[in-house]
Amino acid sequence: MSEHLLSVRNIETYYGPVMAIRGVSFDVEKGAIVTLLGANGAGKTTILKTVSGVMDPQKGSVEFEGRAIHGINPDAAVRLGISHVPEGREVFPFMTVQENLAIGSYVRNDRLEVQEDLRLVYDYFPSLRKREGQPAAGLSGGEQQMLAIGRAMMARPKLMLLDEPSLGLSPRLMKEIFTIIRRINQEQGTTILLVEQNANTALATADFGYVLEMGRIVLGGRSDELREQDDVKEFYLGVKGDAVRGTRRWKRRKTWR
Ligand code: ATP
């Protein structure tokens, strides 16, 4: 039987009076890669923020390893094993690569293992090792993304939340980053919740996917099955053209559990 690392139930999350998430429920199986798809403004980032404690849901629950965690602060979420790689990376520009990585391990006091993990991060991202003494501001966009993922790895997360890791990257770098994301999942056993604009890449990487529209999940299932759905093909995979992507109500409202 599958085991859920994360269970989100009927969450409603607001920006002031604006309801961004309108009763969303989904599960993330331990060891899986799960992707959230949807047009701009559908609510993907807000869901990640609600899981990592950056935002509190007004209603509903977030359970991690069977324990209710909604409303906790982001620091407590990191201590429980949830690391958030935000959209735009948000590395500390004037700190060196190594200092940025060290910040990722601030919740830990197992110094020897932290050193081992630093080596591990450099093994995954050799270009970071070469630049370990340089300020993060001087890194390329791809290297900054690697640094943001590496910093999250330094907390030894059970669940990594990745928001748009391919943003602004060349196709070659994007491929490289996604290969490493898959390796981290398989080799480190890290469960991944991925938000990604490039639906082809996201569905090729993930085991499961959920499609969001205007703050609600309208479709969900195994990635290989989602890729065969006409609506997904038409609106997200560009099979029939991108012009009306995400602008129409979904024909089928299937159950996804
Ligand atoms: P994108 O791909 O553009 O980041 P998204 O699917 O991640 O889109 P969210 O960023 O979660 O969407 O936004 C969900 C909704 O909340 C949108 O309607 C957006 O306009 C609104 N929203 C997001 N951030 C804020 C904010 N700081 N203040 C007010 N409304 C916001």
Coordinates of C-alpha atoms and ligand atoms in Angstrom, one line a residue:
M1 CA 0.0 0.0 0.0
S2 CA 1.3 3.5 -0.8
E3 CA 2.3 5.7 2.0
H4 CA 1.5 9.4 2.0
L5 CA 4.2 11.7 3.1
L6 CA 2.1 14.8 2.5
S7 CA -1.7 15.1 2.6
V8 CA -3.4 18.4 1.8
R9 CA -7.1 18.6 2.5
N10 CA -9.5 21.3 1.4
I11 CA -7.1 24.2 2.0
E12 CA -8.2 27.7 1.4
T13 CA -5.5 30.3 1.2
Y14 CA -5.9 34.1 0.9
Y15 CA -3.9 37.2 0.0
G16 CA -5.8 39.7 2.1
P17 CA -9.4 39.4 0.8
V18 CA -8.4 37.5 -2.3
M19 CA -9.0 33.8 -2.2
A20 CA -6.1 32.2 -4.2
I21 CA -6.6 28.6 -3.2
R22 CA -10.2 27.4 -3.2
G23 CA -10.5 24.1 -1.4
V24 CA -7.5 22.1 -2.7
S25 CA -6.8 18.5 -1.7
F26 CA -4.0 16.2 -2.9
D27 CA -1.5 13.6 -1.6
V28 CA 2.1 13.1 -2.2
E29 CA 3.3 9.6 -1.9
K30 CA 6.6 9.0 -0.1
G31 CA 9.4 8.7 -2.6
A32 CA 7.4 10.1 -5.5
I33 CA 7.9 13.1 -7.7
V34 CA 4.5 15.0 -8.0
T35 CA 4.0 18.0 -10.2
L36 CA 1.4 20.8 -10.0
L37 CA 0.5 22.2 -13.4
G38 CA -1.6 25.2 -14.3
A39 CA -1.6 28.5 -16.1
N40 CA -0.1 31.7 -14.6
G41 CA -2.0 32.7 -11.5
A42 CA -3.6 29.2 -11.0
G43 CA -2.2 29.0 -7.5
K44 CA 0.8 26.7 -7.8
T45 CA 3.2 28.9 -5.9
T46 CA 0.6 29.6 -3.2
I47 CA 0.2 25.9 -2.6
L48 CA 3.9 25.4 -2.1
K49 CA 4.0 28.4 0.3
T50 CA 1.1 26.9 2.2
V51 CA 2.9 23.6 2.6
S52 CA 6.2 25.2 3.7
G53 CA 4.6 27.5 6.2
V54 CA 5.3 30.7 4.4
M55 CA 1.5 31.2 4.2
D56 CA -1.2 29.9 6.5
P57 CA -4.4 28.4 5.1
Q58 CA -7.6 29.9 6.4
K59 CA -9.3 26.6 6.2
G60 CA -8.3 23.0 5.7
S61 CA -5.3 20.9 6.8
V62 CA -1.8 20.0 5.7
E63 CA -0.5 16.8 7.2
F64 CA 3.2 15.8 6.9
E65 CA 4.1 12.2 8.1
G66 CA 0.6 12.0 9.5
R67 CA 1.0 15.1 11.6
A68 CA -1.0 18.4 11.2
I69 CA 1.5 21.1 10.3
H70 CA -0.6 23.9 8.8
G71 CA 0.1 27.2 10.5
I72 CA 3.6 26.3 11.5
N73 CA 6.4 28.7 10.7
P74 CA 8.8 28.0 7.8
D75 CA 11.7 27.4 10.2
A76 CA 9.7 24.6 11.9
A77 CA 8.8 23.1 8.5
V78 CA 12.5 22.9 7.6
R79 CA 13.2 21.2 10.9
L80 CA 10.5 18.6 10.1
G81 CA 12.1 17.9 6.8
I82 CA 10.4 20.2 4.3
S83 CA 12.8 22.4 2.2
H84 CA 11.4 25.0 -0.2
V85 CA 13.3 26.1 -3.3
P86 CA 11.4 29.3 -4.1
E87 CA 10.7 30.7 -7.6
G88 CA 13.6 33.0 -8.5
R89 CA 16.1 31.0 -6.4
E90 CA 16.6 33.7 -3.7
V91 CA 20.2 32.9 -3.1
F92 CA 22.2 35.4 -0.9
P93 CA 24.0 37.3 -3.6
F94 CA 26.9 38.7 -1.5
M95 CA 27.6 35.5 0.3
T96 CA 29.9 32.9 -1.2
V97 CA 28.6 29.6 -2.7
Q98 CA 29.8 27.7 0.4
E99 CA 28.2 30.2 2.8
N100 CA 24.9 29.9 1.0
L101 CA 25.2 26.1 1.3
A102 CA 26.1 26.4 5.0
I103 CA 22.9 28.4 5.6
G104 CA 20.9 25.5 4.3
S105 CA 22.3 23.3 7.1
Y106 CA 21.5 25.8 9.9
V107 CA 18.9 23.5 11.4
R108 CA 21.4 20.7 11.9
N109 CA 24.1 20.1 14.5
D110 CA 25.5 16.9 13.1
R111 CA 28.7 18.6 11.9
L112 CA 30.4 15.6 10.3
E113 CA 27.4 14.6 8.4
V114 CA 26.9 18.2 7.3
Q115 CA 30.5 18.1 5.8
E116 CA 29.6 14.9 4.0
D117 CA 26.5 16.5 2.6
L118 CA 28.5 19.4 1.4
R119 CA 30.6 17.0 -0.6
L120 CA 27.5 15.3 -1.8
V121 CA 26.1 18.6 -3.1
Y122 CA 29.4 19.3 -4.8
D123 CA 29.3 15.8 -6.4
Y124 CA 25.8 16.6 -7.8
F125 CA 26.9 20.1 -8.9
P126 CA 30.6 20.1 -9.7
S127 CA 30.4 23.6 -11.1
L128 CA 29.5 24.8 -7.6
R129 CA 32.6 23.2 -6.2
K130 CA 34.7 25.2 -8.7
R131 CA 33.1 28.4 -7.4
E132 CA 32.8 27.7 -3.7
G133 CA 34.6 30.8 -2.7
Q134 CA 32.8 33.2 -5.1
P135 CA 29.8 35.4 -4.3
A136 CA 26.6 33.9 -5.5
A137 CA 25.8 37.1 -7.4
G138 CA 28.5 36.1 -10.0
L139 CA 27.0 32.8 -10.8
S140 CA 25.0 32.2 -14.0
G141 CA 21.2 31.6 -13.7
G142 CA 21.7 27.9 -14.0
E143 CA 24.4 27.8 -11.3
Q144 CA 22.2 29.9 -9.0
Q145 CA 19.4 27.4 -9.5
M146 CA 21.9 24.6 -8.6
L147 CA 22.9 26.6 -5.6
A148 CA 19.3 27.0 -4.5
I149 CA 18.7 23.2 -4.8
G150 CA 22.0 22.4 -3.1
R151 CA 21.1 24.7 -0.2
A152 CA 17.8 22.9 0.2
M153 CA 19.7 19.5 0.1
M154 CA 21.9 20.7 3.0
A155 CA 18.9 20.5 5.3
R156 CA 18.5 16.8 4.4
P157 CA 14.9 17.2 3.5
K158 CA 12.4 14.4 3.3
L159 CA 10.2 16.6 1.0
M160 CA 11.7 19.2 -1.4
L161 CA 9.4 21.8 -2.9
L162 CA 10.7 23.1 -6.2
D163 CA 9.1 26.2 -7.7
E164 CA 9.9 26.7 -11.4
P165 CA 13.4 25.3 -11.5
S166 CA 13.7 25.8 -15.2
L167 CA 12.8 29.5 -15.2
G168 CA 15.1 31.4 -17.5
L169 CA 17.4 28.4 -18.3
S170 CA 18.5 27.3 -21.7
P171 CA 17.1 23.9 -22.9
R172 CA 20.5 22.3 -22.3
L173 CA 20.7 23.5 -18.7
M174 CA 17.1 22.7 -18.1
K175 CA 17.7 19.1 -19.1
E176 CA 20.8 19.0 -16.9
I177 CA 18.8 20.3 -13.9
F178 CA 16.0 17.9 -14.4
T179 CA 18.4 14.9 -14.7
I180 CA 19.8 15.9 -11.3
I181 CA 16.4 16.4 -9.8
R182 CA 15.5 12.8 -10.8
R183 CA 18.8 11.6 -9.4
I184 CA 18.2 13.3 -6.0
N185 CA 14.8 11.7 -5.9
Q186 CA 16.1 8.2 -6.7
E187 CA 19.5 8.2 -5.0
Q188 CA 18.6 10.2 -1.9
G189 CA 15.0 9.1 -1.6
T190 CA 13.9 12.7 -1.5
T191 CA 10.2 13.1 -2.2
I192 CA 9.6 16.1 -4.6
L193 CA 6.7 18.4 -5.1
L194 CA 7.4 20.3 -8.4
V195 CA 5.9 23.4 -9.9
E196 CA 7.0 23.8 -13.5
Q197 CA 5.7 25.9 -16.4
N198 CA 7.1 23.4 -18.9
A199 CA 4.5 20.7 -18.7
N200 CA 6.2 18.4 -21.0
T201 CA 9.3 18.3 -18.8
A202 CA 7.3 18.2 -15.6
L203 CA 5.2 15.2 -16.7
A204 CA 8.2 13.4 -18.1
T205 CA 9.9 13.9 -14.7
A206 CA 7.0 13.3 -12.3
D207 CA 5.2 10.1 -11.3
F208 CA 1.9 12.0 -10.6
G209 CA 0.5 15.3 -11.6
Y210 CA -2.4 17.6 -10.6
V211 CA -3.8 20.3 -12.8
L212 CA -4.9 23.5 -11.2
E213 CA -7.2 26.1 -12.5
M214 CA -8.2 29.3 -10.7
G215 CA -7.2 27.9 -7.3
R216 CA -8.9 24.5 -7.7
I217 CA -7.6 21.1 -8.8
V218 CA -9.5 20.0 -11.9
L219 CA -7.6 16.9 -12.9
G220 CA -5.1 14.5 -11.4
G221 CA -3.5 11.2 -11.9
R222 CA -0.4 9.3 -13.0
S223 CA 1.8 11.5 -15.3
D224 CA 1.7 9.0 -18.1
E225 CA -2.1 9.0 -18.0
L226 CA -2.3 12.7 -17.8
R227 CA -0.1 13.1 -20.9
E228 CA -2.7 11.1 -22.8
Q229 CA -5.7 13.3 -21.7
D230 CA -7.0 15.5 -24.5
D231 CA -7.3 18.6 -22.4
V232 CA -3.8 18.3 -21.1
K233 CA -2.4 17.8 -24.6
E234 CA -4.3 20.7 -25.9
F235 CA -3.7 23.2 -23.1
Y236 CA -0.4 22.3 -21.6
L237 CA 1.5 20.1 -24.0
G238 CA 0.9 22.4 -27.0
V239 CA -0.4 19.5 -29.2
K240 CA -3.2 21.6 -30.7
G241 CA -1.7 25.0 -30.1
D242 CA -0.9 27.2 -27.1
A243 CA -3.1 30.2 -27.9
V244 CA -6.0 29.4 -25.6
R245 CA -3.9 27.6 -23.0
G246 CA -5.6 27.4 -19.6
T247 CA -8.3 29.9 -20.5
R248 CA -11.2 27.5 -20.9
R249 CA -13.1 25.5 -18.3
W250 CA -12.2 21.8 -18.3
K251 CA -14.6 19.5 -20.2
R252 CA -14.0 16.6 -17.9
R253 CA -13.8 16.9 -14.2
K254 CA -12.5 13.6 -13.2
T255 CA -11.8 12.4 -9.7
W256 CA -8.2 12.2 -8.9
R257 CA -8.1 9.9 -5.9
Ligands
ATP1 P1 2.7 31.8 -11.6 O1 3.1 30.7 -12.5 O2 2.4 33.1 -12.4 O3 3.6 32.0 -10.4 P2 0.9 30.4 -9.9 O4 0.1 29.3 -10.4 O5 2.1 30.0 -9.1 O6 1.3 31.4 -11.0 P3 0.2 32.0 -7.6 O7 1.4 32.8 -7.7 O8 0.1 31.0 -6.6 O9 -0.1 31.3 -9.0 O10 -1.0 33.0 -7.6 C1 -2.4 32.6 -7.3 C2 -3.3 33.8 -7.3 O11 -3.0 34.6 -6.2 C3 -3.3 34.7 -8.5 O12 -4.5 35.1 -8.8 C4 -2.4 35.8 -8.1 O13 -2.7 37.0 -8.8 C5 -2.7 35.9 -6.6 N1 -1.5 36.4 -5.9 C6 -0.3 35.9 -5.9 N2 0.6 36.6 -5.1 C7 -0.2 37.6 -4.6 C8 0.1 38.7 -3.7 N3 1.3 38.8 -3.1 N4 -0.9 39.5 -3.4 C9 -2.1 39.4 -3.9 N5 -2.5 38.4 -4.8 C10 -1.5 37.5 -5.1

